[in-house]
Amino acid sequence: GESVGLHLPTLSVQEGDNSIINCAYSNSASDYFIWYKQESGKGPQFIIDIRSNMDKRQGQRVTVLLNKTVKHLSLQIAATQPGDSAVYFCAENPITQGGSEKLVFGKGTKLTVNP
Amino acid sequence: SAVISQKPSRDICQRGTSLTIQCQVDSQVTMMFWYRQQPGQSLTLIATANQGSEATYESGFVIDKFPISRPNLTFSTLTVSNMSPEDSSIYLCSVDGGRVFYNEQFFGPGTRLTVL
């Protein structure tokens, strides 16, 4: 069935280091992927997305890489800051009949940035 | 992006009672979604709230337990009925990004529910 999972449930980094958060997905038919950031007590906040016809997309300090061969997604955060501490979720939009906007979320990785 | 508010932000309820959660968006949106996030867990889609028709529920969720209303393009409610401690979760609504932010979903702040 559909599932999206993460390799590491927790990640601790030093301020200024680069962070890499990984995600494995199982639905090869998914055409759209999103990374969300969720701070304590708040709803998920969109970070960056990527479509299946791309393998890399860059934003401000963040890069998402998509490897469709091994069904792997990663989020890279450059020069990690204390404000980046949060739980990060990957989500996929499986192609469904009728073009549903449904998202399937991964388990989440808690990123802690140490000053 | 859309600004989404939810009421209440949190509540503590007794077993067997029901709670209705409201979701208000500052612009008209086509699709609204309700998610559940159990403590320390990821988000699970409960249902898609369709304007003018019945909600579409995901596997494991039923209308009798989670009735949903969608009276217009900016508002929806989710009721958690006959609550038990297992219903203690954060309930989040989200909306689609429309033509500008196609496929992107914006989330509300969530409603933290504790059932005693």
JSON list of C-alpha atoms in Angstrom, two decimals:
[
{"chain": "A", "resi": 1, "resn": "GLY", "atom": "CA", "xyz": [0.00, 0.00, 0.00]},
{"chain": "A", "resi": 2, "resn": "GLU", "atom": "CA", "xyz": [0.97, 3.64, 0.09]},
{"chain": "A", "resi": 3, "resn": "SER", "atom": "CA", "xyz": [3.57, 4.55, 2.67]},
{"chain": "A", "resi": 4, "resn": "VAL", "atom": "CA", "xyz": [6.12, 7.24, 3.21]},
{"chain": "A", "resi": 5, "resn": "GLY", "atom": "CA", "xyz": [8.79, 6.72, 5.82]},
{"chain": "A", "resi": 6, "resn": "LEU", "atom": "CA", "xyz": [11.94, 8.26, 7.18]},
{"chain": "A", "resi": 7, "resn": "HIS", "atom": "CA", "xyz": [15.36, 6.73, 7.82]},
{"chain": "A", "resi": 8, "resn": "LEU", "atom": "CA", "xyz": [16.16, 8.76, 10.95]},
{"chain": "A", "resi": 9, "resn": "PRO", "atom": "CA", "xyz": [13.62, 9.76, 13.57]},
{"chain": "A", "resi": 10, "resn": "THR", "atom": "CA", "xyz": [15.96, 12.30, 15.23]},
{"chain": "A", "resi": 11, "resn": "LEU", "atom": "CA", "xyz": [18.83, 14.42, 14.03]},
{"chain": "A", "resi": 12, "resn": "SER", "atom": "CA", "xyz": [21.07, 16.64, 16.12]},
{"chain": "A", "resi": 13, "resn": "VAL", "atom": "CA", "xyz": [23.46, 19.11, 14.48]},
{"chain": "A", "resi": 14, "resn": "GLN", "atom": "CA", "xyz": [25.65, 22.02, 15.44]},
{"chain": "A", "resi": 15, "resn": "GLU", "atom": "CA", "xyz": [24.66, 25.51, 14.45]},
{"chain": "A", "resi": 16, "resn": "GLY", "atom": "CA", "xyz": [26.23, 26.37, 11.12]},
{"chain": "A", "resi": 17, "resn": "ASP", "atom": "CA", "xyz": [26.48, 22.77, 9.93]},
{"chain": "A", "resi": 18, "resn": "ASN", "atom": "CA", "xyz": [24.51, 21.44, 7.01]},
{"chain": "A", "resi": 19, "resn": "SER", "atom": "CA", "xyz": [21.59, 19.09, 7.76]},
{"chain": "A", "resi": 20, "resn": "ILE", "atom": "CA", "xyz": [20.28, 16.27, 5.62]},
{"chain": "A", "resi": 21, "resn": "ILE", "atom": "CA", "xyz": [16.90, 14.71, 6.31]},
{"chain": "A", "resi": 22, "resn": "ASN", "atom": "CA", "xyz": [15.94, 11.62, 4.36]},
{"chain": "A", "resi": 23, "resn": "CYS", "atom": "CA", "xyz": [12.65, 10.09, 3.32]},
{"chain": "A", "resi": 24, "resn": "ALA", "atom": "CA", "xyz": [11.74, 6.88, 1.49]},
{"chain": "A", "resi": 25, "resn": "TYR", "atom": "CA", "xyz": [8.48, 6.51, -0.36]},
{"chain": "A", "resi": 26, "resn": "SER", "atom": "CA", "xyz": [6.85, 3.42, -1.75]},
{"chain": "A", "resi": 27, "resn": "ASN", "atom": "CA", "xyz": [4.35, 4.69, -4.32]},
{"chain": "A", "resi": 28, "resn": "SER", "atom": "CA", "xyz": [6.25, 4.97, -7.58]},
{"chain": "A", "resi": 29, "resn": "ALA", "atom": "CA", "xyz": [3.20, 6.63, -9.14]},
{"chain": "A", "resi": 30, "resn": "SER", "atom": "CA", "xyz": [3.45, 9.71, -6.92]},
{"chain": "A", "resi": 31, "resn": "ASP", "atom": "CA", "xyz": [4.09, 12.83, -8.97]},
{"chain": "A", "resi": 32, "resn": "TYR", "atom": "CA", "xyz": [4.55, 15.50, -6.35]},
{"chain": "A", "resi": 33, "resn": "PHE", "atom": "CA", "xyz": [6.46, 15.72, -3.08]},
{"chain": "A", "resi": 34, "resn": "ILE", "atom": "CA", "xyz": [6.55, 18.32, -0.34]},
{"chain": "A", "resi": 35, "resn": "TRP", "atom": "CA", "xyz": [8.63, 18.98, 2.73]},
{"chain": "A", "resi": 36, "resn": "TYR", "atom": "CA", "xyz": [6.90, 20.53, 5.74]},
{"chain": "A", "resi": 37, "resn": "LYS", "atom": "CA", "xyz": [8.34, 21.98, 8.93]},
{"chain": "A", "resi": 38, "resn": "GLN", "atom": "CA", "xyz": [6.33, 21.75, 12.13]},
{"chain": "A", "resi": 39, "resn": "GLU", "atom": "CA", "xyz": [7.36, 23.76, 15.16]},
{"chain": "A", "resi": 40, "resn": "SER", "atom": "CA", "xyz": [6.02, 22.87, 18.57]},
{"chain": "A", "resi": 41, "resn": "GLY", "atom": "CA", "xyz": [2.37, 23.87, 18.97]},
{"chain": "A", "resi": 42, "resn": "LYS", "atom": "CA", "xyz": [1.94, 24.91, 15.35]},
{"chain": "A", "resi": 43, "resn": "GLY", "atom": "CA", "xyz": [0.61, 23.44, 12.14]},
{"chain": "A", "resi": 44, "resn": "PRO", "atom": "CA", "xyz": [2.96, 22.22, 9.40]},
{"chain": "A", "resi": 45, "resn": "GLN", "atom": "CA", "xyz": [4.53, 24.94, 7.30]},
{"chain": "A", "resi": 46, "resn": "PHE", "atom": "CA", "xyz": [5.44, 24.45, 3.65]},
{"chain": "A", "resi": 47, "resn": "ILE", "atom": "CA", "xyz": [9.19, 24.50, 2.96]},
{"chain": "A", "resi": 48, "resn": "ILE", "atom": "CA", "xyz": [9.76, 23.30, -0.57]},
{"chain": "A", "resi": 49, "resn": "ASP", "atom": "CA", "xyz": [8.24, 21.00, -3.15]},
{"chain": "A", "resi": 50, "resn": "ILE", "atom": "CA", "xyz": [9.37, 19.05, -6.17]},
{"chain": "A", "resi": 51, "resn": "ARG", "atom": "CA", "xyz": [7.64, 17.34, -9.06]},
{"chain": "A", "resi": 52, "resn": "SER", "atom": "CA", "xyz": [8.52, 13.89, -10.31]},
{"chain": "A", "resi": 53, "resn": "ASN", "atom": "CA", "xyz": [9.94, 15.28, -13.55]},
{"chain": "A", "resi": 54, "resn": "MET", "atom": "CA", "xyz": [12.73, 16.98, -11.60]},
{"chain": "A", "resi": 55, "resn": "ASP", "atom": "CA", "xyz": [15.58, 15.58, -9.51]},
{"chain": "A", "resi": 56, "resn": "LYS", "atom": "CA", "xyz": [16.65, 18.71, -7.69]},
{"chain": "A", "resi": 57, "resn": "ARG", "atom": "CA", "xyz": [15.11, 21.97, -6.58]},
{"chain": "A", "resi": 58, "resn": "GLN", "atom": "CA", "xyz": [16.64, 24.75, -4.55]},
{"chain": "A", "resi": 59, "resn": "GLY", "atom": "CA", "xyz": [15.13, 27.33, -2.29]},
{"chain": "A", "resi": 60, "resn": "GLN", "atom": "CA", "xyz": [16.56, 29.72, 0.23]},
{"chain": "A", "resi": 61, "resn": "ARG", "atom": "CA", "xyz": [19.06, 27.61, 2.24]},
{"chain": "A", "resi": 62, "resn": "VAL", "atom": "CA", "xyz": [17.13, 24.45, 1.37]},
{"chain": "A", "resi": 63, "resn": "THR", "atom": "CA", "xyz": [17.52, 21.92, -1.41]},
{"chain": "A", "resi": 64, "resn": "VAL", "atom": "CA", "xyz": [15.30, 18.95, -2.15]},
{"chain": "A", "resi": 65, "resn": "LEU", "atom": "CA", "xyz": [16.68, 15.97, -4.04]},
{"chain": "A", "resi": 66, "resn": "LEU", "atom": "CA", "xyz": [14.51, 13.31, -5.62]},
{"chain": "A", "resi": 67, "resn": "ASN", "atom": "CA", "xyz": [15.85, 9.93, -6.68]},
{"chain": "A", "resi": 68, "resn": "LYS", "atom": "CA", "xyz": [13.04, 8.10, -8.40]},
{"chain": "A", "resi": 69, "resn": "THR", "atom": "CA", "xyz": [15.17, 5.02, -9.08]},
{"chain": "A", "resi": 70, "resn": "VAL", "atom": "CA", "xyz": [15.38, 4.17, -5.39]},
{"chain": "A", "resi": 71, "resn": "LYS", "atom": "CA", "xyz": [12.29, 6.17, -4.37]},
{"chain": "A", "resi": 72, "resn": "HIS", "atom": "CA", "xyz": [14.20, 8.44, -2.07]},
{"chain": "A", "resi": 73, "resn": "LEU", "atom": "CA", "xyz": [13.70, 12.06, -1.13]},
{"chain": "A", "resi": 74, "resn": "SER", "atom": "CA", "xyz": [16.02, 14.26, 0.89]},
{"chain": "A", "resi": 75, "resn": "LEU", "atom": "CA", "xyz": [15.96, 17.76, 2.34]},
{"chain": "A", "resi": 76, "resn": "GLN", "atom": "CA", "xyz": [19.23, 19.59, 2.74]},
{"chain": "A", "resi": 77, "resn": "ILE", "atom": "CA", "xyz": [19.41, 22.63, 4.99]},
{"chain": "A", "resi": 78, "resn": "ALA", "atom": "CA", "xyz": [22.51, 24.78, 4.61]},
{"chain": "A", "resi": 79, "resn": "ALA", "atom": "CA", "xyz": [24.09, 26.60, 7.57]},
{"chain": "A", "resi": 80, "resn": "THR", "atom": "CA", "xyz": [21.51, 25.25, 10.01]},
{"chain": "A", "resi": 81, "resn": "GLN", "atom": "CA", "xyz": [20.26, 27.76, 12.55]},
{"chain": "A", "resi": 82, "resn": "PRO", "atom": "CA", "xyz": [18.56, 27.31, 15.96]},
{"chain": "A", "resi": 83, "resn": "GLY", "atom": "CA", "xyz": [15.32, 28.46, 14.35]},
{"chain": "A", "resi": 84, "resn": "ASP", "atom": "CA", "xyz": [15.45, 25.39, 12.12]},
{"chain": "A", "resi": 85, "resn": "SER", "atom": "CA", "xyz": [14.81, 23.15, 15.13]},
{"chain": "A", "resi": 86, "resn": "ALA", "atom": "CA", "xyz": [11.50, 21.44, 14.41]},
{"chain": "A", "resi": 87, "resn": "VAL", "atom": "CA", "xyz": [9.97, 18.22, 13.13]},
{"chain": "A", "resi": 88, "resn": "TYR", "atom": "CA", "xyz": [10.25, 17.80, 9.38]},
{"chain": "A", "resi": 89, "resn": "PHE", "atom": "CA", "xyz": [7.77, 15.76, 7.38]},
{"chain": "A", "resi": 90, "resn": "CYS", "atom": "CA", "xyz": [7.91, 14.64, 3.80]},
{"chain": "A", "resi": 91, "resn": "ALA", "atom": "CA", "xyz": [4.62, 14.15, 2.02]},
{"chain": "A", "resi": 92, "resn": "GLU", "atom": "CA", "xyz": [3.68, 12.71, -1.34]},
{"chain": "A", "resi": 93, "resn": "ASN", "atom": "CA", "xyz": [0.73, 13.26, -3.61]},
{"chain": "A", "resi": 94, "resn": "PRO", "atom": "CA", "xyz": [-0.14, 9.91, -5.11]},
{"chain": "A", "resi": 95, "resn": "ILE", "atom": "CA", "xyz": [-1.71, 9.98, -8.52]},
{"chain": "A", "resi": 96, "resn": "THR", "atom": "CA", "xyz": [-5.29, 8.87, -8.00]},
{"chain": "A", "resi": 97, "resn": "GLN", "atom": "CA", "xyz": [-8.26, 8.54, -10.25]},
{"chain": "A", "resi": 98, "resn": "GLY", "atom": "CA", "xyz": [-9.92, 11.92, -10.51]},
{"chain": "A", "resi": 99, "resn": "GLY", "atom": "CA", "xyz": [-6.74, 13.81, -9.62]},
{"chain": "A", "resi": 100, "resn": "SER", "atom": "CA", "xyz": [-7.10, 13.96, -5.85]},
{"chain": "A", "resi": 101, "resn": "GLU", "atom": "CA", "xyz": [-5.12, 16.53, -3.87]},
{"chain": "A", "resi": 102, "resn": "LYS", "atom": "CA", "xyz": [-4.60, 13.98, -1.10]},
{"chain": "A", "resi": 103, "resn": "LEU", "atom": "CA", "xyz": [-1.25, 13.99, 0.69]},
{"chain": "A", "resi": 104, "resn": "VAL", "atom": "CA", "xyz": [0.36, 11.02, 2.41]},
{"chain": "A", "resi": 105, "resn": "PHE", "atom": "CA", "xyz": [2.76, 12.05, 5.17]},
{"chain": "A", "resi": 106, "resn": "GLY", "atom": "CA", "xyz": [5.92, 10.36, 6.39]},
{"chain": "A", "resi": 107, "resn": "LYS", "atom": "CA", "xyz": [6.72, 9.71, 10.03]},
{"chain": "A", "resi": 108, "resn": "GLY", "atom": "CA", "xyz": [8.76, 12.85, 10.64]},
{"chain": "A", "resi": 109, "resn": "THR", "atom": "CA", "xyz": [12.29, 13.66, 11.75]},
{"chain": "A", "resi": 110, "resn": "LYS", "atom": "CA", "xyz": [12.97, 15.83, 14.76]},
{"chain": "A", "resi": 111, "resn": "LEU", "atom": "CA", "xyz": [15.84, 18.20, 14.04]},
{"chain": "A", "resi": 112, "resn": "THR", "atom": "CA", "xyz": [17.65, 19.75, 17.00]},
{"chain": "A", "resi": 113, "resn": "VAL", "atom": "CA", "xyz": [20.20, 22.48, 16.35]},
{"chain": "A", "resi": 114, "resn": "ASN", "atom": "CA", "xyz": [22.73, 22.97, 19.11]},
{"chain": "A", "resi": 115, "resn": "PRO", "atom": "CA", "xyz": [24.20, 26.46, 19.56]},
{"chain": "B", "resi": 1, "resn": "SER", "atom": "CA", "xyz": [-0.81, 31.95, 1.01]},
{"chain": "B", "resi": 2, "resn": "ALA", "atom": "CA", "xyz": [-4.06, 31.35, 2.87]},
{"chain": "B", "resi": 3, "resn": "VAL", "atom": "CA", "xyz": [-4.51, 32.32, 6.52]},
{"chain": "B", "resi": 4, "resn": "ILE", "atom": "CA", "xyz": [-6.33, 29.63, 8.44]},
{"chain": "B", "resi": 5, "resn": "SER", "atom": "CA", "xyz": [-7.73, 29.81, 11.94]},
{"chain": "B", "resi": 6, "resn": "GLN", "atom": "CA", "xyz": [-9.15, 27.05, 14.10]},
{"chain": "B", "resi": 7, "resn": "LYS", "atom": "CA", "xyz": [-11.38, 27.12, 17.14]},
{"chain": "B", "resi": 8, "resn": "PRO", "atom": "CA", "xyz": [-10.92, 26.02, 19.82]},
{"chain": "B", "resi": 9, "resn": "SER", "atom": "CA", "xyz": [-7.14, 25.94, 19.98]},
{"chain": "B", "resi": 10, "resn": "ARG", "atom": "CA", "xyz": [-7.34, 23.31, 22.69]},
{"chain": "B", "resi": 11, "resn": "ASP", "atom": "CA", "xyz": [-9.91, 21.58, 24.84]},
{"chain": "B", "resi": 12, "resn": "ILE", "atom": "CA", "xyz": [-10.21, 18.97, 27.54]},
{"chain": "B", "resi": 13, "resn": "CYS", "atom": "CA", "xyz": [-13.32, 16.86, 27.22]},
{"chain": "B", "resi": 14, "resn": "GLN", "atom": "CA", "xyz": [-15.03, 14.07, 29.06]},
{"chain": "B", "resi": 15, "resn": "ARG", "atom": "CA", "xyz": [-15.45, 10.59, 27.63]},
{"chain": "B", "resi": 16, "resn": "GLY", "atom": "CA", "xyz": [-18.69, 10.15, 25.73]},
{"chain": "B", "resi": 17, "resn": "THR", "atom": "CA", "xyz": [-19.14, 13.81, 24.79]},
{"chain": "B", "resi": 18, "resn": "SER", "atom": "CA", "xyz": [-18.68, 15.43, 21.38]},
{"chain": "B", "resi": 19, "resn": "LEU", "atom": "CA", "xyz": [-16.61, 18.40, 20.27]},
{"chain": "B", "resi": 20, "resn": "THR", "atom": "CA", "xyz": [-16.99, 20.48, 17.13]},
{"chain": "B", "resi": 21, "resn": "ILE", "atom": "CA", "xyz": [-13.88, 22.10, 15.71]},
{"chain": "B", "resi": 22, "resn": "GLN", "atom": "CA", "xyz": [-14.18, 25.06, 13.38]},
{"chain": "B", "resi": 23, "resn": "CYS", "atom": "CA", "xyz": [-11.86, 25.98, 10.52]},
{"chain": "B", "resi": 24, "resn": "GLN", "atom": "CA", "xyz": [-12.02, 29.42, 8.89]},
{"chain": "B", "resi": 25, "resn": "VAL", "atom": "CA", "xyz": [-10.01, 30.52, 5.83]},
{"chain": "B", "resi": 26, "resn": "ASP", "atom": "CA", "xyz": [-9.46, 34.11, 4.76]},
{"chain": "B", "resi": 27, "resn": "SER", "atom": "CA", "xyz": [-10.13, 33.34, 1.10]},
{"chain": "B", "resi": 28, "resn": "GLN", "atom": "CA", "xyz": [-12.32, 31.04, -0.93]},
{"chain": "B", "resi": 29, "resn": "VAL", "atom": "CA", "xyz": [-10.75, 27.64, -1.47]},
{"chain": "B", "resi": 30, "resn": "THR", "atom": "CA", "xyz": [-11.86, 24.63, -3.41]},
{"chain": "B", "resi": 31, "resn": "MET", "atom": "CA", "xyz": [-10.66, 21.88, -1.14]},
{"chain": "B", "resi": 32, "resn": "MET", "atom": "CA", "xyz": [-10.45, 21.64, 2.63]},
{"chain": "B", "resi": 33, "resn": "PHE", "atom": "CA", "xyz": [-8.97, 18.69, 4.49]},
{"chain": "B", "resi": 34, "resn": "TRP", "atom": "CA", "xyz": [-9.06, 17.40, 8.05]},
{"chain": "B", "resi": 35, "resn": "TYR", "atom": "CA", "xyz": [-6.08, 15.57, 9.55]},
{"chain": "B", "resi": 36, "resn": "ARG", "atom": "CA", "xyz": [-5.40, 13.88, 12.85]},
{"chain": "B", "resi": 37, "resn": "GLN", "atom": "CA", "xyz": [-1.99, 13.94, 14.47]},
{"chain": "B", "resi": 38, "resn": "GLN", "atom": "CA", "xyz": [-1.68, 11.66, 17.45]},
{"chain": "B", "resi": 39, "resn": "PRO", "atom": "CA", "xyz": [0.98, 12.51, 20.06]},
{"chain": "B", "resi": 40, "resn": "GLY", "atom": "CA", "xyz": [4.46, 12.18, 18.59]},
{"chain": "B", "resi": 41, "resn": "GLN", "atom": "CA", "xyz": [3.08, 10.88, 15.31]},
{"chain": "B", "resi": 42, "resn": "SER", "atom": "CA", "xyz": [2.68, 12.02, 11.76]},
{"chain": "B", "resi": 43, "resn": "LEU", "atom": "CA", "xyz": [-0.44, 13.41, 10.13]},
{"chain": "B", "resi": 44, "resn": "THR", "atom": "CA", "xyz": [-3.21, 11.10, 8.95]},
{"chain": "B", "resi": 45, "resn": "LEU", "atom": "CA", "xyz": [-5.89, 12.34, 6.60]},
{"chain": "B", "resi": 46, "resn": "ILE", "atom": "CA", "xyz": [-9.39, 11.89, 8.02]},
{"chain": "B", "resi": 47, "resn": "ALA", "atom": "CA", "xyz": [-11.44, 13.26, 5.17]},
{"chain": "B", "resi": 48, "resn": "THR", "atom": "CA", "xyz": [-11.79, 15.79, 2.40]},
{"chain": "B", "resi": 49, "resn": "ALA", "atom": "CA", "xyz": [-14.50, 18.34, 3.05]},
{"chain": "B", "resi": 50, "resn": "ASN", "atom": "CA", "xyz": [-16.39, 19.01, -0.17]},
{"chain": "B", "resi": 51, "resn": "GLN", "atom": "CA", "xyz": [-18.50, 22.14, -0.56]},
{"chain": "B", "resi": 52, "resn": "GLY", "atom": "CA", "xyz": [-22.06, 21.26, -1.38]},
{"chain": "B", "resi": 53, "resn": "SER", "atom": "CA", "xyz": [-21.68, 17.51, -0.99]},
{"chain": "B", "resi": 54, "resn": "GLU", "atom": "CA", "xyz": [-20.76, 14.90, 1.59]},
{"chain": "B", "resi": 55, "resn": "ALA", "atom": "CA", "xyz": [-17.21, 14.62, 2.80]},
{"chain": "B", "resi": 56, "resn": "THR", "atom": "CA", "xyz": [-14.96, 11.91, 1.40]},
{"chain": "B", "resi": 57, "resn": "TYR", "atom": "CA", "xyz": [-13.56, 9.77, 4.20]},
{"chain": "B", "resi": 58, "resn": "GLU", "atom": "CA", "xyz": [-10.32, 7.83, 4.25]},
{"chain": "B", "resi": 59, "resn": "SER", "atom": "CA", "xyz": [-10.07, 4.21, 5.23]},
{"chain": "B", "resi": 60, "resn": "GLY", "atom": "CA", "xyz": [-10.59, 3.79, 8.96]},
{"chain": "B", "resi": 61, "resn": "PHE", "atom": "CA", "xyz": [-12.66, 6.94, 9.41]},
{"chain": "B", "resi": 62, "resn": "VAL", "atom": "CA", "xyz": [-16.46, 7.08, 9.27]},
{"chain": "B", "resi": 63, "resn": "ILE", "atom": "CA", "xyz": [-19.04, 9.82, 9.09]},
{"chain": "B", "resi": 64, "resn": "ASP", "atom": "CA", "xyz": [-20.82, 8.78, 12.29]},
{"chain": "B", "resi": 65, "resn": "LYS", "atom": "CA", "xyz": [-17.64, 9.30, 14.30]},
{"chain": "B", "resi": 66, "resn": "PHE", "atom": "CA", "xyz": [-16.32, 12.36, 12.45]},
{"chain": "B", "resi": 67, "resn": "PRO", "atom": "CA", "xyz": [-19.20, 14.26, 10.84]},
{"chain": "B", "resi": 68, "resn": "ILE", "atom": "CA", "xyz": [-18.01, 17.15, 8.71]},
{"chain": "B", "resi": 69, "resn": "SER", "atom": "CA", "xyz": [-19.78, 20.21, 7.41]},
{"chain": "B", "resi": 70, "resn": "ARG", "atom": "CA", "xyz": [-18.71, 22.51, 4.58]},
{"chain": "B", "resi": 71, "resn": "PRO", "atom": "CA", "xyz": [-21.40, 25.16, 4.18]},
{"chain": "B", "resi": 72, "resn": "ASN", "atom": "CA", "xyz": [-19.32, 27.51, 2.00]},
{"chain": "B", "resi": 73, "resn": "LEU", "atom": "CA", "xyz": [-15.90, 27.98, 0.42]},
{"chain": "B", "resi": 74, "resn": "THR", "atom": "CA", "xyz": [-14.27, 29.51, 3.51]},
{"chain": "B", "resi": 75, "resn": "PHE", "atom": "CA", "xyz": [-15.53, 27.41, 6.42]},
{"chain": "B", "resi": 76, "resn": "SER", "atom": "CA", "xyz": [-15.70, 23.84, 7.64]},
{"chain": "B", "resi": 77, "resn": "THR", "atom": "CA", "xyz": [-16.35, 21.99, 10.87]},
{"chain": "B", "resi": 78, "resn": "LEU", "atom": "CA", "xyz": [-15.23, 18.62, 12.14]},
{"chain": "B", "resi": 79, "resn": "THR", "atom": "CA", "xyz": [-17.07, 16.95, 15.01]},
{"chain": "B", "resi": 80, "resn": "VAL", "atom": "CA", "xyz": [-15.42, 14.27, 17.09]},
{"chain": "B", "resi": 81, "resn": "SER", "atom": "CA", "xyz": [-18.35, 12.26, 18.41]},
{"chain": "B", "resi": 82, "resn": "ASN", "atom": "CA", "xyz": [-18.72, 10.04, 21.45]},
{"chain": "B", "resi": 83, "resn": "MET", "atom": "CA", "xyz": [-15.13, 10.69, 22.41]},
{"chain": "B", "resi": 84, "resn": "SER", "atom": "CA", "xyz": [-12.80, 8.26, 24.11]},
{"chain": "B", "resi": 85, "resn": "PRO", "atom": "CA", "xyz": [-9.22, 8.79, 25.38]},
{"chain": "B", "resi": 86, "resn": "GLU", "atom": "CA", "xyz": [-7.96, 7.29, 22.09]},
{"chain": "B", "resi": 87, "resn": "ASP", "atom": "CA", "xyz": [-9.31, 10.39, 20.33]},
{"chain": "B", "resi": 88, "resn": "SER", "atom": "CA", "xyz": [-6.79, 12.58, 22.14]},
{"chain": "B", "resi": 89, "resn": "SER", "atom": "CA", "xyz": [-4.89, 14.15, 19.27]},
{"chain": "B", "resi": 90, "resn": "ILE", "atom": "CA", "xyz": [-4.19, 17.33, 17.42]},
{"chain": "B", "resi": 91, "resn": "TYR", "atom": "CA", "xyz": [-6.77, 17.95, 14.72]},
{"chain": "B", "resi": 92, "resn": "LEU", "atom": "CA", "xyz": [-5.65, 20.07, 11.81]},
{"chain": "B", "resi": 93, "resn": "CYS", "atom": "CA", "xyz": [-7.46, 21.52, 8.87]},
{"chain": "B", "resi": 94, "resn": "SER", "atom": "CA", "xyz": [-5.72, 22.39, 5.65]},
{"chain": "B", "resi": 95, "resn": "VAL", "atom": "CA", "xyz": [-6.70, 23.98, 2.36]},
{"chain": "B", "resi": 96, "resn": "ASP", "atom": "CA", "xyz": [-5.41, 23.68, -1.16]},
{"chain": "B", "resi": 97, "resn": "GLY", "atom": "CA", "xyz": [-3.35, 26.47, -2.65]},
{"chain": "B", "resi": 98, "resn": "GLY", "atom": "CA", "xyz": [-5.64, 27.10, -5.57]},
{"chain": "B", "resi": 99, "resn": "ARG", "atom": "CA", "xyz": [-4.34, 28.13, -8.95]},
{"chain": "B", "resi": 100, "resn": "VAL", "atom": "CA", "xyz": [-1.39, 30.11, -7.60]},
{"chain": "B", "resi": 101, "resn": "PHE", "atom": "CA", "xyz": [-0.01, 27.50, -5.21]},
{"chain": "B", "resi": 102, "resn": "TYR", "atom": "CA", "xyz": [-1.23, 24.46, -7.04]},
{"chain": "B", "resi": 103, "resn": "ASN", "atom": "CA", "xyz": [-1.00, 21.25, -5.02]},
{"chain": "B", "resi": 104, "resn": "GLU", "atom": "CA", "xyz": [0.43, 23.07, -2.00]},
{"chain": "B", "resi": 105, "resn": "GLN", "atom": "CA", "xyz": [-1.59, 22.68, 1.18]},
{"chain": "B", "resi": 106, "resn": "PHE", "atom": "CA", "xyz": [-1.68, 25.31, 3.91]},
{"chain": "B", "resi": 107, "resn": "PHE", "atom": "CA", "xyz": [-2.37, 24.20, 7.45]},
{"chain": "B", "resi": 108, "resn": "GLY", "atom": "CA", "xyz": [-4.17, 25.75, 10.35]},
{"chain": "B", "resi": 109, "resn": "PRO", "atom": "CA", "xyz": [-2.56, 25.90, 13.80]},
{"chain": "B", "resi": 110, "resn": "GLY", "atom": "CA", "xyz": [-4.42, 22.80, 14.98]},
{"chain": "B", "resi": 111, "resn": "THR", "atom": "CA", "xyz": [-6.78, 21.96, 17.84]},
{"chain": "B", "resi": 112, "resn": "ARG", "atom": "CA", "xyz": [-5.24, 20.03, 20.68]},
{"chain": "B", "resi": 113, "resn": "LEU", "atom": "CA", "xyz": [-7.86, 17.69, 22.14]},
{"chain": "B", "resi": 114, "resn": "THR", "atom": "CA", "xyz": [-7.47, 15.77, 25.38]},
{"chain": "B", "resi": 115, "resn": "VAL", "atom": "CA", "xyz": [-10.16, 13.26, 26.34]},
{"chain": "B", "resi": 116, "resn": "LEU", "atom": "CA", "xyz": [-10.31, 12.14, 29.95]}
]
